[in-house]
Amino acid sequence: MSLLNRLHGARWCPLRQQRRRCNGVRGVFAAATLNRGDLVLSVPLRYCYITQCCSPHDLGRSSASSFETVKGMQHLRRCNRGVALFPEAWMWLQRFSADADTDHVSLSCTISCEAAPGSMSAVPTVMSLTLSPVEATLATCVALRYFYAHALHLSAAARVAHRIGPPPNVLSDHFIASLPFEDYLQWGLESLYSDSSSAEAHLCLEQLSCNLRDAILTHATNAEFRFLDESPSLLDSVILTSLYLVRSRVLRMPLLSSVSSKPDSSCSVFAPGLDALNHCGASPAAAAVVSAAQRSVVVRALRHITRGEEITLDYRQTGGGIGERSPRCFQTGSLLGRDEICMDDDCAARYLIDVPR
């Protein structure tokens, strides 16, 4: 949680990060009692990336339509202009955009899947996976910073002197150091998959990581190309790991409009600090939203949280899911289904919108 101290304008309640006694998983715990609606964490949007937007007008469209059209891509770039977490991200986002002037990078992959045992269908099933240009951008930024500084152990002075990789940045480098790269690389990503659908998704991500690698090599300087070409297997592993690290940290959440007459929508957000909060589907302690009025990602308590209790989110629906006996934050709609979000006045006004006091 030391990263929060480097995010200017971020606010948070007393927290401590420690491992669970039951299984050793690292989590975030309340260092003081919190009541329903109390602020847990607020991260300014200037440090967060919007990987995908969804408005009520997008109903019925494919999940990738928001960034496959010129208008949608322009809107996505506007949402991510000037984000401070990775200064080099804007350059890569332009390169990965569907309307890029240079060689287009494919961010979609489709593979044929094996028929399920006992299936009578003669038509093979197909799995498709599409990256948002912002996800591709973040994975590339994360991969290059880790590859040069940690995998190759090049000092900041050497990288600056020879113009290798992105310039050192205190915030960016601190965030990279907080990611569990070593654990992923040590145990291997393949060990995470036990069913065929997960393995097929892994194959899609492997192909997409190859596309990102080709883009990196295309835009590399001569000095960078020499290092990249000397360790191709390591580079491939780092890029693939970066894809997993980025995609696992993108959360779908409500986007509360700053205009009362405008319906709320939803978006997918990559916000530093939120990845420290573990998932709990049964009874999450907190919910996260994007507040347009405050230009922040806001996490508030959904229920009473005692001191020493772990603060968790429901990754599947971060704005709700507070148990069958508790009132739902959403009256209609589903985040995963990309429907219009209608929040009841009590929840929106008192618990989830970050109103300054």
XYZ file of N, CA and C in Angstrom, residues 52-63 65 252-253 265-268 315-318 328 330 332-341:
105
model
N -12.191 0.246 -21.253
C -13.378 0.119 -22.090
C -14.519 0.896 -21.462
N -15.281 1.588 -22.296
C -16.442 2.343 -21.831
C -17.705 1.707 -22.378
N -18.778 1.854 -21.645
C -20.069 1.333 -22.085
C -21.154 2.293 -21.648
N -21.900 2.815 -22.599
C -23.024 3.689 -22.295
C -24.317 2.950 -22.580
N -25.452 3.461 -22.104
C -26.726 2.802 -22.395
C -27.011 2.682 -23.886
N -26.377 3.524 -24.716
C -26.603 3.465 -26.160
C -25.855 2.305 -26.805
N -24.949 1.648 -26.049
C -24.145 0.568 -26.603
C -24.810 -0.792 -26.484
N -26.048 -0.841 -25.992
C -26.709 -2.117 -25.777
C -26.808 -2.890 -27.083
N -26.490 -4.169 -27.019
C -26.593 -5.020 -28.190
C -25.356 -5.045 -29.053
N -24.396 -4.174 -28.784
C -23.178 -4.167 -29.579
C -22.168 -5.132 -28.989
N -21.179 -5.493 -29.801
C -20.140 -6.387 -29.310
C -19.285 -5.661 -28.296
N -18.603 -6.433 -27.454
C -17.793 -5.836 -26.395
C -16.624 -5.052 -26.944
N -16.774 -3.220 -29.785
C -17.203 -2.169 -30.703
C -16.798 -0.785 -30.236
N -14.524 -4.153 -13.790
C -15.718 -3.519 -14.344
C -16.481 -2.863 -13.207
N -16.846 -1.598 -13.366
C -17.533 -0.903 -12.284
C -18.451 0.181 -12.837
N -23.544 4.785 -16.455
C -23.083 3.745 -17.362
C -22.072 2.888 -16.616
N -21.229 2.189 -17.342
C -20.201 1.375 -16.706
C -18.930 1.456 -17.527
N -17.831 1.080 -16.919
C -16.553 1.087 -17.622
C -15.627 0.078 -16.965
N -14.589 -0.290 -17.687
C -13.551 -1.166 -17.159
C -12.346 -0.306 -16.815
N -15.266 -9.000 -7.581
C -14.693 -8.690 -8.890
C -15.719 -8.824 -10.006
N -16.705 -9.685 -9.821
C -17.680 -9.921 -10.886
C -18.663 -8.779 -11.024
N -18.903 -8.066 -9.941
C -19.841 -6.944 -9.971
C -19.485 -6.039 -8.810
N -18.523 -5.162 -9.034
C -17.930 -4.427 -7.923
C -18.866 -3.421 -7.295
N -29.945 -4.458 -2.651
C -29.046 -4.377 -3.789
C -28.777 -2.923 -4.146
N -28.020 -2.078 -7.156
C -28.539 -1.909 -8.501
C -29.974 -2.401 -8.553
N -31.767 -2.495 -11.532
C -31.867 -3.280 -12.752
C -30.521 -3.312 -13.421
N -30.358 -4.267 -14.324
C -29.156 -4.267 -15.147
C -28.049 -5.117 -14.571
N -27.089 -5.406 -15.414
C -25.940 -6.214 -15.037
C -24.697 -5.611 -15.640
N -23.656 -5.468 -14.842
C -22.407 -4.920 -15.366
C -21.848 -5.817 -16.451
N -21.855 -7.123 -16.195
C -21.293 -8.041 -17.163
C -22.134 -8.087 -18.423
N -23.427 -7.822 -18.290
C -24.292 -7.818 -19.450
C -24.321 -6.481 -20.156
N -23.600 -5.478 -19.617
C -23.468 -4.175 -20.243
C -24.803 -3.453 -20.337
N -25.716 -3.700 -19.404
C -26.991 -3.013 -19.402
C -26.853 -1.670 -18.711
N -27.882 -0.843 -18.868
C -27.893 0.440 -18.177
C -27.954 0.205 -16.677
N -27.190 0.971 -15.935
C -27.139 0.825 -14.487
C -28.057 1.853 -13.847
